[in-house]
Amino acid sequence: MVEAPATEEGWFALHEFRSIDWDAWRNAPRHERDRAIEEGRSFLAHREALATAETGDSAVFSVIGHKADLLTIHFRPTLDALSTIERSFENTALAEFTTTESSYVSVTEVSGYVSDAYFEDDEAEIDDGLRRYIEGKLKPEMPDDEYVSFYPMSKRRGEEYNWYDLSFEDRADLMAGHGEVGKQYAGRIKQVIASSVGFDDHEWGVTLFGADPTDIKDIVYEMRFDEASSRYGEFGQFYVGRRFPPSDLGAYLAGESVPTGESADGDAHATGTHPDGSHDAHGDGSHGDGRGHDHADASGGSAHGDHPHGEEETGGEGDHPHGDDSQAGDGDGTSDEEIRGELADLDIYAGKPHGEDVFATVLYSEADVDELFDEVEGLRGNFDHYGTHVKTAVYEGHTTDRTAVVSIWETGSAAETAAGFLSELPGIVARAGEESGFGTMGMFYETIPEYTEEFVDTFDDVGEALAEMDGHFETDLMTNVEDENDMFIASQWRSKEDAMTFFRSDDFRETVQWGREVLADRPRHVFLA
C-alpha cells in the first residue's frame, strides 16, 4: 500500500455562486430594490470587514458568463462560521432575488512534501521563511488582484494512470516539474488551493487571482502540457469573475460597469484598484502573512505536495510598483517618467536602482537592527528561489533611529509582492511613498572603500545644508549592515518643486561631480513616491 503524505489543515473556504432573477428584479417596486441593495451591501461589507468574526477574509466578484452572476468567497477558521454566513445571507432582502447555482466547500492544507522536519516536529530544522510560508497557506488572505478564476480538480484514478498508485518520490518529482511552470508566473498570479476530499465532489478547489485575466488563461494552458496534469489531472467547471467592493452592489444591479472606483466606504475601493486601473500595494492592508512563498524542499520539489499546482506566486499583492515608470507622482498628475526626465536634463541618473530593468521597494522599521536582519535573512532565502530576485538588504540609519529594508527585483509586480511579506517584519512604521508630501527620492551609492569615511563626512555637511531648505522633511544616510561601502540615502520632501530646487542647486552638482571620483559606480537616484 502506498503511504499517504501527512497533511495539516487550516482555515475553511466557501465559494458561493448565485444568479439574479432579473425578471423579478426589474418588476419589483423601487423601495423593495432599495432595501435589497442596502441589506445586500451591508451583509457583504460586514463579511469583508470581519464585523462578525475575529479572523478570516471575504470578497465578492461579478461572474462573467451564464453559470452565475455573483461569486462570494469566504475564508474562516471553522465550518460553523461558513454555515452562519450562508444562513445569514438568506435572511437578507437581496436573497429573495437570487438562486444558488453552485457552491464549493474546502479546507486549506499543507502536505508532507513541504518539509519532513515540519511534520516530524523538528523545530530546529524549520526556518522562519518556511514558517511564514506554511502560515500563509493555512490562513490565507484574499489577494487584491482584480480578476479571479475558480475551478475544482482531482487526480486521476484510471486503469492506465492512477495518481494514487505512484510512489511518494514519483509524485514529488511530478509536482516539482509542475511547480517550475508556476514559477514563471511569480508576481502575476496568486493562488489559494484548498482540499475538498470528503467535503465536495472533487479533491481540491483552486482559486487563481491576477491583475491580467490572460495570465490566468496562460498559466492553466501551460500547465495542461505538464505531465502532472496531462496524465493525472481531471477538472470541473471553470468560473471567471471580476472583484468589486460591496458599495458598488447597486451599480452592479443597475447594469453599470463595476468596480466604479467611487467606493462609498472611504477606501480607493475594496480591491485596492484605482479608477485608472492601477493598484494599491496593499489594498485594505498589507498582506504580509507569508502567503505565496514558494518554499521548495532541498530537491527543488513543489511546496504543495499533492496540490494541483506548484507555487507560482511571490506573495503579497498589487501592481503599483514604487520606483517604476507608473503614474505615481506627487498628487498633481506628475509622473515618475516626467520627474526622471527632468533629472536626466540635469545629468542626474534617475532610473530604477542598479539598472533600467529592475525595481525597488523600501520599507522602514524601528526594530532592533540585529533582530530585523535575522528576519530579513529568512525571507531572503525564500526570495532567492525566484529568478526575478536581485537583492534584499538592511540599511541602518545614520541620523535617525529608523532602519530601511530595500528589496530589488527584475519586475515591478514582484517587488510589490515582496513588499507584502516585508510589511510583516518587526517594527515596520512606513513605506517609501507613504510619507507626507512628495515622498522619497532614494539615492543608492557604492563607495570605493578608502573613500567611505570621507563620503560619510561630506554627507554630514550636505545634511546640514538640507536642514535649512524650504520643503525639506528628512534626509538620512543609511548603510548596508553587511557592506559598509553600500549606502542608501532616503530624502523626503514636501513637494516635487522643493526637491527639484535642491537637485538644480550648485551645491548638489558639486557633490555629484566629487562623488564620481569616490564612488565605485555611478549613483542611482530613484523616485519612490
Short mmCIF file of C-alpha atoms in Angstrom, two decimals:
data_model
loop_
_atom_site.label_atom_id
_atom_site.label_comp_id
_atom_site.label_asym_id
_atom_site.label_seq_id
_atom_site.Cartn_x
_atom_site.Cartn_y
_atom_site.Cartn_z
CA MET A 1 0.00 0.00 0.00
CA VAL A 2 1.31 3.47 -0.95
CA GLU A 3 1.71 5.62 2.15
CA ALA A 4 -0.39 8.80 2.22
CA PRO A 5 1.60 12.01 2.82
CA ALA A 6 0.98 13.75 6.12
CA THR A 7 -1.22 16.87 5.98
CA GLU A 8 -2.09 19.75 8.26
CA GLU A 9 -5.30 21.70 7.84
CA GLY A 10 -6.01 25.39 8.36
CA TRP A 11 -8.96 27.62 7.50
CA PHE A 12 -12.09 26.50 5.69
CA ALA A 13 -13.21 28.01 2.38
CA LEU A 14 -16.66 28.53 0.90
CA HIS A 15 -17.25 29.60 -2.71
CA GLU A 16 -20.90 30.51 -3.40
CA PHE A 17 -22.21 31.11 -6.92
CA ARG A 18 -25.56 32.89 -7.21
CA SER A 19 -27.73 34.03 -10.09
CA ILE A 20 -30.01 37.07 -10.06
CA ASP A 21 -33.69 36.66 -11.04
CA TRP A 22 -33.54 39.61 -13.39
CA ASP A 23 -37.24 39.50 -14.30
CA ALA A 24 -38.21 39.65 -10.63
CA TRP A 25 -35.67 42.42 -10.06
CA ARG A 26 -36.95 44.59 -12.90
CA ASN A 27 -40.59 44.13 -11.82
CA ALA A 28 -40.01 44.81 -8.13
CA PRO A 29 -41.08 48.18 -6.67
CA ARG A 30 -38.31 50.71 -6.17
CA HIS A 31 -38.49 50.54 -2.38
CA GLU A 32 -38.03 46.75 -2.43
CA ARG A 33 -34.99 47.04 -4.66
CA ASP A 34 -33.53 49.78 -2.46
CA ARG A 35 -33.99 47.61 0.60
CA ALA A 36 -32.39 44.61 -1.16
CA ILE A 37 -29.40 46.71 -2.20
CA GLU A 38 -28.92 48.15 1.27
CA GLU A 39 -29.19 44.79 3.05
CA GLY A 40 -27.00 43.07 0.47
CA ARG A 41 -24.37 45.80 0.65
CA SER A 42 -24.40 45.72 4.44
CA PHE A 43 -24.08 41.92 4.52
CA LEU A 44 -21.14 41.88 2.11
CA ALA A 45 -19.38 44.85 3.74
CA HIS A 46 -19.67 43.24 7.17
CA ARG A 47 -18.18 40.00 5.84
CA GLU A 48 -15.23 41.84 4.25
CA ALA A 49 -14.71 43.96 7.37
CA LEU A 50 -14.92 40.84 9.57
CA ALA A 51 -17.52 42.64 11.68
CA THR A 52 -18.84 39.25 12.85
CA ALA A 53 -15.54 37.37 13.06
CA GLU A 54 -12.09 37.85 14.55
CA THR A 55 -10.17 36.29 11.67
CA GLY A 56 -10.71 35.30 8.04
CA ASP A 57 -11.37 37.09 4.77
CA SER A 58 -14.19 37.59 2.25
CA ALA A 59 -14.71 39.13 -1.18
CA VAL A 60 -17.41 39.49 -3.83
CA PHE A 61 -16.97 39.13 -7.61
CA SER A 62 -19.17 39.60 -10.67
CA VAL A 63 -19.13 36.35 -12.67
CA ILE A 64 -18.77 36.58 -16.44
CA GLY A 65 -20.84 34.06 -18.42
CA HIS A 66 -24.10 32.17 -17.92
CA LYS A 67 -23.07 29.95 -14.99
CA ALA A 68 -23.75 32.57 -12.31
CA ASP A 69 -23.93 36.31 -11.67
CA LEU A 70 -22.21 36.68 -8.29
CA LEU A 71 -19.40 34.81 -6.57
CA THR A 72 -18.66 35.31 -2.90
CA ILE A 73 -15.55 33.74 -1.38
CA HIS A 74 -15.13 33.33 2.37
CA PHE A 75 -12.16 32.04 4.40
CA ARG A 76 -12.92 31.27 8.05
CA PRO A 77 -11.33 29.23 10.85
CA THR A 78 -14.34 26.89 11.24
CA LEU A 79 -17.04 25.23 9.16
CA ASP A 80 -19.61 26.58 11.59
CA ALA A 81 -18.59 30.14 10.67
CA LEU A 82 -19.20 29.36 6.98
CA SER A 83 -22.58 27.85 7.81
CA THR A 84 -23.52 31.02 9.67
CA ILE A 85 -22.54 33.13 6.66
CA GLU A 86 -24.74 31.05 4.36
CA ARG A 87 -27.77 31.31 6.63
CA SER A 88 -27.24 34.99 7.36
CA PHE A 89 -27.40 35.88 3.69
CA GLU A 90 -30.69 34.03 3.31
CA ASN A 91 -32.18 36.47 5.83
CA THR A 92 -31.42 39.49 3.63
CA ALA A 93 -33.90 41.04 1.20
CA LEU A 94 -31.37 40.53 -1.60
CA ALA A 95 -31.56 36.74 -1.18
CA GLU A 96 -35.17 36.82 -2.38
CA PHE A 97 -33.92 37.85 -5.83
CA THR A 98 -31.19 35.17 -6.08
CA THR A 99 -30.80 31.46 -6.51
CA THR A 100 -27.73 29.39 -5.66
CA GLU A 101 -26.25 27.88 -8.81
CA SER A 102 -23.38 26.08 -7.13
CA SER A 103 -21.09 26.14 -4.13
CA TYR A 104 -17.80 24.61 -3.08
CA VAL A 105 -16.50 23.71 0.38
CA SER A 106 -12.84 23.02 1.14
CA VAL A 107 -10.11 23.44 3.73
CA THR A 108 -6.60 24.80 3.28
CA GLU A 109 -3.76 22.39 3.87
CA VAL A 110 -0.05 21.78 3.61
CA SER A 111 1.28 18.31 2.95
CA GLY A 112 4.34 16.23 3.71
CA TYR A 113 6.05 17.46 0.57
CA VAL A 114 6.69 20.82 2.21
CA SER A 115 9.16 19.70 4.86
CA ASP A 116 9.89 16.46 6.67
CA ALA A 117 11.06 18.47 9.66
CA TYR A 118 7.73 20.29 9.95
CA PHE A 119 5.73 17.09 10.21
CA GLU A 120 8.30 15.45 12.45
CA ASP A 121 8.16 18.41 14.88
CA ASP A 122 11.86 19.08 14.42
CA GLU A 123 11.74 22.76 15.42
CA ALA A 124 15.47 23.31 14.91
CA GLU A 125 15.20 22.45 11.20
CA ILE A 126 12.30 24.81 10.42
CA ASP A 127 13.45 28.27 9.35
CA ASP A 128 11.39 31.45 9.65
CA GLY A 129 10.72 31.58 5.93
CA LEU A 130 9.16 28.11 5.97
CA ARG A 131 7.02 29.06 8.96
CA ARG A 132 5.75 32.13 7.12
CA TYR A 133 5.02 30.08 4.03
CA ILE A 134 3.04 27.48 5.97
CA GLU A 135 1.15 30.11 7.96
CA GLY A 136 0.18 31.85 4.73
CA LYS A 137 -1.04 28.61 3.20
CA LEU A 138 -3.12 27.60 6.22
CA LYS A 139 -4.55 31.07 6.91
CA PRO A 140 -4.82 32.81 3.54
CA GLU A 141 -5.80 36.42 2.99
CA MET A 142 -7.65 37.47 -0.14
CA PRO A 143 -5.25 38.87 -2.76
CA ASP A 144 -6.17 42.32 -4.03
CA ASP A 145 -5.92 41.39 -7.70
CA GLU A 146 -8.96 42.31 -9.75
CA TYR A 147 -9.68 39.06 -11.60
CA VAL A 148 -10.40 35.60 -10.22
CA SER A 149 -10.75 32.11 -11.67
CA PHE A 150 -12.07 29.17 -9.69
CA TYR A 151 -12.16 25.53 -10.65
CA PRO A 152 -12.25 22.18 -8.84
CA MET A 153 -9.92 19.36 -9.79
CA SER A 154 -8.92 15.84 -8.86
CA LYS A 155 -6.07 13.46 -9.59
CA ARG A 156 -6.94 10.67 -12.00
CA ARG A 157 -7.55 7.15 -10.74
CA GLY A 158 -7.93 5.30 -14.04
CA GLU A 159 -6.78 1.87 -15.03
CA GLU A 160 -3.80 3.17 -17.00
CA TYR A 161 -2.90 6.26 -14.99
CA ASN A 162 -3.61 6.27 -11.27
CA TRP A 163 -2.02 9.07 -9.25
CA TYR A 164 -2.55 7.22 -6.01
CA ASP A 165 -0.64 4.17 -7.18
CA LEU A 166 2.52 6.23 -7.69
CA SER A 167 5.25 6.27 -5.08
CA PHE A 168 5.84 9.35 -2.94
CA GLU A 169 9.07 10.00 -4.83
CA ASP A 170 7.41 9.83 -8.26
CA ARG A 171 4.64 12.17 -7.18
CA ALA A 172 7.18 14.58 -5.70
CA ASP A 173 9.12 14.63 -8.99
CA LEU A 174 5.97 15.32 -11.00
CA MET A 175 4.89 18.11 -8.69
CA ALA A 176 8.36 19.64 -8.82
CA GLY A 177 8.09 19.92 -12.61
CA HIS A 178 4.58 21.31 -12.26
CA GLY A 179 5.90 23.93 -9.86
CA GLU A 180 8.57 25.05 -12.31
CA VAL A 181 5.84 26.07 -14.74
CA GLY A 182 4.12 28.03 -11.99
CA LYS A 183 7.27 29.91 -11.02
CA GLN A 184 7.24 31.63 -14.41
CA TYR A 185 4.14 33.50 -13.22
CA ALA A 186 5.60 34.73 -9.93
CA GLY A 187 4.24 38.17 -9.15
CA ARG A 188 1.46 37.88 -11.75
CA ILE A 189 -0.66 35.05 -10.36
CA LYS A 190 -1.56 34.33 -6.74
CA GLN A 191 -3.39 31.18 -5.75
CA VAL A 192 -5.28 29.66 -2.88
CA ILE A 193 -5.56 25.88 -3.04
CA ALA A 194 -7.74 24.02 -0.58
CA SER A 195 -8.51 20.33 -0.14
CA SER A 196 -12.08 19.18 -0.61
CA VAL A 197 -11.54 15.46 -0.08
CA GLY A 198 -14.63 14.30 1.81
CA PHE A 199 -16.19 17.77 1.56
CA ASP A 200 -17.16 18.18 -2.10
CA ASP A 201 -17.23 16.46 -5.48
CA HIS A 202 -13.58 16.97 -6.39
CA GLU A 203 -10.37 16.74 -4.38
CA TRP A 204 -9.19 20.36 -4.50
CA GLY A 205 -10.63 23.78 -5.12
CA VAL A 206 -8.22 26.08 -6.97
CA THR A 207 -8.65 29.87 -6.86
CA LEU A 208 -6.34 31.95 -9.06
CA PHE A 209 -6.05 35.72 -8.72
CA GLY A 210 -4.43 38.08 -11.24
CA ALA A 211 -4.40 41.67 -12.47
CA ASP A 212 -4.47 40.47 -16.10
CA PRO A 213 -7.05 37.76 -16.92
CA THR A 214 -4.91 36.45 -19.78
CA ASP A 215 -2.24 35.49 -17.25
CA ILE A 216 -4.81 33.20 -15.66
CA LYS A 217 -5.55 31.63 -19.01
CA ASP A 218 -1.87 31.25 -19.85
CA ILE A 219 -0.85 29.51 -16.64
CA VAL A 220 -3.70 26.99 -16.84
CA TYR A 221 -2.93 26.39 -20.52
CA GLU A 222 0.78 25.82 -19.98
CA MET A 223 0.18 23.52 -17.05
CA ARG A 224 -2.08 21.33 -19.19
CA PHE A 225 1.05 20.24 -21.05
CA ASP A 226 2.83 19.23 -17.86
CA GLU A 227 2.69 15.51 -17.10
CA ALA A 228 1.14 16.04 -13.67
CA SER A 229 -1.90 17.49 -15.47
CA SER A 230 -1.83 15.80 -18.89
CA ARG A 231 -1.83 12.31 -17.38
CA TYR A 232 -3.30 12.80 -13.95
CA GLY A 233 -5.42 15.96 -13.90
CA GLU A 234 -9.24 15.95 -14.01
CA PHE A 235 -11.08 19.29 -13.92
CA GLY A 236 -14.55 20.51 -13.13
CA GLN A 237 -16.26 23.69 -14.32
CA PHE A 238 -14.28 26.92 -14.55
CA TYR A 239 -15.64 30.26 -13.36
CA VAL A 240 -14.12 33.67 -14.03
CA GLY A 241 -15.05 36.93 -12.35
CA ARG A 242 -14.02 40.47 -11.50
CA ARG A 243 -13.87 41.80 -7.97
CA PHE A 244 -15.87 44.83 -6.87
CA PRO A 245 -16.49 46.46 -3.48
CA PRO A 246 -19.79 45.91 -1.65
CA SER A 247 -20.54 49.62 -2.02
CA ASP A 248 -20.87 49.06 -5.79
CA LEU A 249 -23.67 46.49 -5.43
CA GLY A 250 -26.31 49.00 -6.56
CA ALA A 251 -24.27 49.92 -9.61
CA TYR A 252 -23.81 46.23 -10.44
CA LEU A 253 -27.55 45.54 -10.25
CA ALA A 254 -28.20 48.64 -12.39
CA GLY A 255 -26.06 47.18 -15.16
CA GLU A 256 -23.17 49.62 -14.71
CA SER A 257 -19.51 48.66 -15.05
CA VAL A 258 -18.03 47.67 -11.69
CA PRO A 259 -15.85 48.42 -9.87
CA THR A 260 -16.94 52.01 -10.34
CA GLY A 261 -13.96 53.46 -8.49
CA GLU A 262 -16.34 55.56 -6.40
CA SER A 263 -16.48 53.50 -3.24
CA ALA A 264 -18.67 54.94 -0.51
CA ASP A 265 -16.63 53.10 2.09
CA GLY A 266 -13.83 55.65 2.07
CA ASP A 267 -11.15 53.43 0.52
CA ALA A 268 -9.98 53.51 -3.09
CA HIS A 269 -12.22 50.52 -3.22
CA ALA A 270 -12.12 47.16 -1.59
CA THR A 271 -9.97 45.54 -4.24
CA GLY A 272 -7.24 48.12 -3.92
CA THR A 273 -7.78 49.12 -7.55
CA HIS A 274 -7.84 52.79 -8.53
CA PRO A 275 -10.21 54.14 -11.16
CA ASP A 276 -7.34 54.44 -13.64
CA GLY A 277 -6.68 50.72 -13.37
CA SER A 278 -3.60 50.91 -11.16
CA HIS A 279 -3.45 49.06 -7.87
CA ASP A 280 -2.54 49.86 -4.31
CA ALA A 281 0.33 47.95 -2.80
CA HIS A 282 -1.88 46.51 -0.11
CA GLY A 283 -5.47 47.43 -0.87
CA ASP A 284 -7.10 47.49 2.54
CA GLY A 285 -3.98 46.43 4.42
CA SER A 286 -0.63 44.76 3.94
CA HIS A 287 -0.83 41.05 3.28
CA GLY A 288 2.42 40.04 4.76
CA ASP A 289 1.44 36.72 6.26
CA GLY A 290 3.83 34.68 4.16
CA ARG A 291 1.20 33.95 1.56
CA GLY A 292 2.79 32.97 -1.70
CA HIS A 293 6.28 31.84 -0.76
CA ASP A 294 7.44 29.03 -2.97
CA HIS A 295 9.48 27.33 -0.30
CA ALA A 296 10.76 24.30 -2.16
CA ASP A 297 12.46 21.45 -0.37
CA ALA A 298 16.11 20.54 -0.86
CA SER A 299 15.33 18.60 -4.00
CA GLY A 300 13.52 21.56 -5.52
CA GLY A 301 10.17 19.81 -5.14
CA SER A 302 6.88 21.63 -5.07
CA ALA A 303 5.82 23.21 -1.84
CA HIS A 304 2.32 21.90 -2.41
CA GLY A 305 2.88 18.18 -2.44
CA ASP A 306 -0.36 16.69 -3.67
CA HIS A 307 -1.77 20.10 -4.51
CA PRO A 308 -2.70 20.51 -8.17
CA HIS A 309 -0.19 23.31 -8.87
CA GLY A 310 3.31 24.09 -7.85
CA GLU A 311 3.57 27.50 -6.22
CA GLU A 312 3.59 30.28 -8.77
CA GLU A 313 3.46 33.50 -6.80
CA THR A 314 5.94 35.51 -4.89
CA GLY A 315 3.32 36.58 -2.42
CA GLY A 316 1.60 39.70 -1.47
CA GLU A 317 -0.47 41.85 -3.89
CA GLY A 318 -0.70 44.91 -6.12
CA ASP A 319 0.53 46.41 -9.40
CA HIS A 320 1.64 49.84 -8.28
CA PRO A 321 5.41 49.44 -8.00
CA HIS A 322 7.41 52.16 -6.32
CA GLY A 323 10.35 53.17 -8.43
CA ASP A 324 8.93 52.12 -11.78
CA ASP A 325 7.53 54.28 -14.55
CA SER A 326 3.94 54.23 -13.30
CA GLN A 327 1.94 57.39 -12.67
CA ALA A 328 2.94 57.73 -9.05
CA GLY A 329 3.57 61.46 -8.94
CA ASP A 330 3.08 64.00 -6.19
CA GLY A 331 -0.66 64.35 -6.41
CA ASP A 332 -0.73 66.93 -9.22
CA GLY A 333 -0.57 64.47 -12.11
CA THR A 334 3.23 64.45 -12.28
CA SER A 335 4.50 61.02 -13.26
CA ASP A 336 7.70 59.22 -12.38
CA GLU A 337 8.65 59.44 -16.05
CA GLU A 338 8.41 63.23 -16.07
CA ILE A 339 10.49 63.52 -12.91
CA ARG A 340 13.14 61.20 -14.30
CA GLY A 341 13.24 63.25 -17.48
CA GLU A 342 13.84 66.48 -15.57
CA LEU A 343 16.60 64.87 -13.54
CA ALA A 344 18.20 63.47 -16.68
CA ASP A 345 18.34 67.01 -18.07
CA LEU A 346 20.43 67.85 -15.02
CA ASP A 347 22.77 64.92 -15.81
CA ILE A 348 21.34 63.02 -12.85
CA TYR A 349 20.60 59.35 -13.41
CA ALA A 350 17.04 58.77 -12.18
CA GLY A 351 16.14 55.33 -13.38
CA LYS A 352 15.45 52.27 -11.40
CA PRO A 353 18.21 51.21 -8.98
CA HIS A 354 21.14 49.23 -10.36
CA GLY A 355 19.89 49.33 -13.93
CA GLU A 356 16.90 50.21 -16.06
CA ASP A 357 15.28 46.79 -15.82
CA VAL A 358 14.86 46.34 -12.08
CA PHE A 359 12.55 47.73 -9.40
CA ALA A 360 12.90 48.57 -5.71
CA THR A 361 10.57 48.57 -2.74
CA VAL A 362 11.68 50.22 0.53
CA LEU A 363 10.16 49.87 4.00
CA TYR A 364 11.30 51.47 7.25
CA SER A 365 11.50 49.77 10.66
CA GLU A 366 12.23 50.92 14.19
CA ALA A 367 13.05 47.39 15.40
CA ASP A 368 16.44 46.34 16.73
CA VAL A 369 18.66 46.11 13.68
CA ASP A 370 20.03 42.66 14.55
CA GLU A 371 16.55 41.26 15.11
CA LEU A 372 15.36 42.82 11.86
CA PHE A 373 18.34 41.45 9.91
CA ASP A 374 17.67 37.90 11.17
CA GLU A 375 14.09 38.13 9.95
CA VAL A 376 15.10 39.58 6.59
CA GLU A 377 17.71 36.89 6.11
CA GLY A 378 14.99 34.25 6.50
CA LEU A 379 12.79 35.96 3.90
CA ARG A 380 15.73 36.49 1.58
CA GLY A 381 16.36 32.76 1.48
CA ASN A 382 12.85 32.32 0.09
CA PHE A 383 13.17 35.25 -2.32
CA ASP A 384 16.29 33.64 -3.77
CA HIS A 385 14.12 30.81 -5.09
CA TYR A 386 12.89 33.25 -7.73
CA GLY A 387 14.88 34.21 -10.79
CA THR A 388 13.44 37.75 -10.61
CA HIS A 389 15.05 38.48 -7.22
CA VAL A 390 18.12 40.72 -7.44
CA LYS A 391 18.87 41.81 -3.89
CA THR A 392 17.32 42.34 -0.46
CA ALA A 393 19.33 44.17 2.21
CA VAL A 394 19.03 46.02 5.51
CA TYR A 395 20.36 49.59 5.77
CA GLU A 396 20.97 51.12 9.20
CA GLY A 397 20.18 54.81 9.71
CA HIS A 398 22.92 57.38 10.30
CA THR A 399 20.98 60.25 11.88
CA THR A 400 17.62 58.60 12.67
CA ASP A 401 16.53 55.54 14.61
CA ARG A 402 14.93 54.01 11.53
CA THR A 403 16.30 51.13 9.50
CA ALA A 404 15.48 50.63 5.83
CA VAL A 405 14.74 47.28 4.21
CA VAL A 406 15.40 47.51 0.47
CA SER A 407 14.28 44.74 -1.89
CA ILE A 408 15.22 44.88 -5.58
CA TRP A 409 13.55 42.78 -8.29
CA GLU A 410 13.51 42.47 -12.06
CA THR A 411 9.77 43.20 -12.28
CA GLY A 412 7.58 45.77 -10.60
CA SER A 413 4.90 43.23 -9.67
CA ALA A 414 7.48 41.01 -7.96
CA ALA A 415 8.78 43.99 -5.97
CA GLU A 416 5.21 44.80 -4.95
CA THR A 417 4.55 41.22 -3.92
CA ALA A 418 7.73 41.14 -1.84
CA ALA A 419 6.55 44.30 -0.08
CA GLY A 420 3.60 42.35 1.27
CA PHE A 421 5.90 39.98 3.10
CA LEU A 422 8.30 42.68 4.19
CA SER A 423 5.44 44.64 5.73
CA GLU A 424 5.13 41.93 8.39
CA LEU A 425 8.70 42.40 9.60
CA PRO A 426 9.06 43.65 13.19
CA GLY A 427 8.75 47.36 13.86
CA ILE A 428 7.65 48.41 10.35
CA VAL A 429 6.48 52.03 10.58
CA ALA A 430 6.31 53.26 6.98
CA ARG A 431 6.96 52.51 3.36
CA ALA A 432 8.73 54.76 0.89
CA GLY A 433 5.98 56.76 -0.75
CA GLU A 434 3.66 56.68 2.28
CA GLU A 435 5.27 59.66 3.97
CA SER A 436 3.54 63.02 3.88
CA GLY A 437 4.13 65.32 0.95
CA PHE A 438 6.13 64.50 -2.17
CA GLY A 439 7.58 61.30 -0.78
CA THR A 440 11.08 59.88 -1.09
CA MET A 441 13.91 60.42 -3.51
CA GLY A 442 16.08 57.36 -2.93
CA MET A 443 19.77 57.52 -3.75
CA PHE A 444 21.92 54.38 -3.88
CA TYR A 445 25.70 54.77 -3.63
CA GLU A 446 28.59 52.32 -3.53
CA THR A 447 31.83 53.94 -2.42
CA ILE A 448 35.41 52.97 -3.09
CA PRO A 449 36.45 51.57 0.33
CA GLU A 450 39.25 54.07 1.02
CA TYR A 451 36.80 56.96 0.47
CA THR A 452 33.89 55.66 2.57
CA GLU A 453 34.72 57.69 5.68
CA GLU A 454 35.21 60.85 3.62
CA PHE A 455 31.88 60.23 1.89
CA VAL A 456 30.09 59.97 5.24
CA ASP A 457 31.71 63.20 6.44
CA THR A 458 30.67 65.00 3.27
CA PHE A 459 27.12 63.77 3.69
CA ASP A 460 27.03 65.35 7.15
CA ASP A 461 27.85 68.70 5.54
CA VAL A 462 25.14 68.21 2.91
CA GLY A 463 22.70 67.22 5.63
CA GLU A 464 23.27 70.49 7.44
CA ALA A 465 22.53 72.42 4.25
CA LEU A 466 19.39 70.39 3.61
CA ALA A 467 18.07 71.14 7.08
CA GLU A 468 17.86 74.82 6.13
CA MET A 469 15.98 74.29 2.88
CA ASP A 470 12.29 75.04 2.45
CA GLY A 471 10.14 71.97 1.95
CA HIS A 472 12.72 69.50 3.29
CA PHE A 473 11.39 66.99 5.80
CA GLU A 474 14.16 64.49 6.43
CA THR A 475 17.24 63.01 4.75
CA ASP A 476 19.28 60.16 6.19
CA LEU A 477 22.34 58.26 5.05
CA MET A 478 21.77 54.55 5.62
CA THR A 479 24.49 51.90 5.47
CA ASN A 480 24.11 48.27 4.45
CA VAL A 481 24.72 46.24 7.62
CA GLU A 482 26.58 43.65 5.53
CA ASP A 483 28.66 46.09 3.46
CA GLU A 484 29.69 49.49 4.85
CA ASN A 485 30.52 50.73 1.34
CA ASP A 486 26.94 50.22 0.12
CA MET A 487 24.71 53.16 1.07
CA PHE A 488 21.13 54.28 0.59
CA ILE A 489 20.06 57.90 1.10
CA ALA A 490 16.34 58.44 1.76
CA SER A 491 15.32 62.06 1.19
CA GLN A 492 11.75 63.22 1.86
CA TRP A 493 10.29 66.48 0.58
CA ARG A 494 7.08 68.46 0.79
CA SER A 495 6.67 68.76 -2.97
CA LYS A 496 8.30 67.92 -6.25
CA GLU A 497 9.36 71.53 -6.79
CA ASP A 498 11.07 71.69 -3.39
CA ALA A 499 13.07 68.56 -4.21
CA MET A 500 13.92 69.77 -7.71
CA THR A 501 15.21 73.07 -6.32
CA PHE A 502 17.80 71.08 -4.38
CA PHE A 503 18.74 68.91 -7.35
CA ARG A 504 19.20 72.01 -9.51
CA SER A 505 21.47 73.67 -6.95
CA ASP A 506 25.19 74.24 -7.46
CA ASP A 507 25.89 72.51 -4.14
CA PHE A 508 24.29 69.31 -5.37
CA ARG A 509 26.06 69.43 -8.74
CA GLU A 510 29.40 69.85 -7.00
CA THR A 511 28.66 66.94 -4.71
CA VAL A 512 27.73 64.72 -7.65
CA GLN A 513 30.90 65.70 -9.50
CA TRP A 514 33.00 64.92 -6.43
CA GLY A 515 31.11 61.66 -5.99
CA ARG A 516 32.20 60.45 -9.40
CA GLU A 517 35.73 60.36 -8.08
CA VAL A 518 34.98 58.35 -4.93
CA LEU A 519 32.17 56.03 -5.99
CA ALA A 520 32.68 52.51 -7.25
CA ASP A 521 29.77 53.01 -9.65
CA ARG A 522 27.50 55.84 -10.75
CA PRO A 523 24.93 56.93 -8.15
CA ARG A 524 21.37 55.79 -8.67
CA HIS A 525 18.62 58.30 -7.89
CA VAL A 526 15.23 56.68 -7.69
CA PHE A 527 11.88 58.43 -7.30
CA LEU A 528 9.96 56.35 -4.75
CA ALA A 529 6.87 58.46 -4.07
#
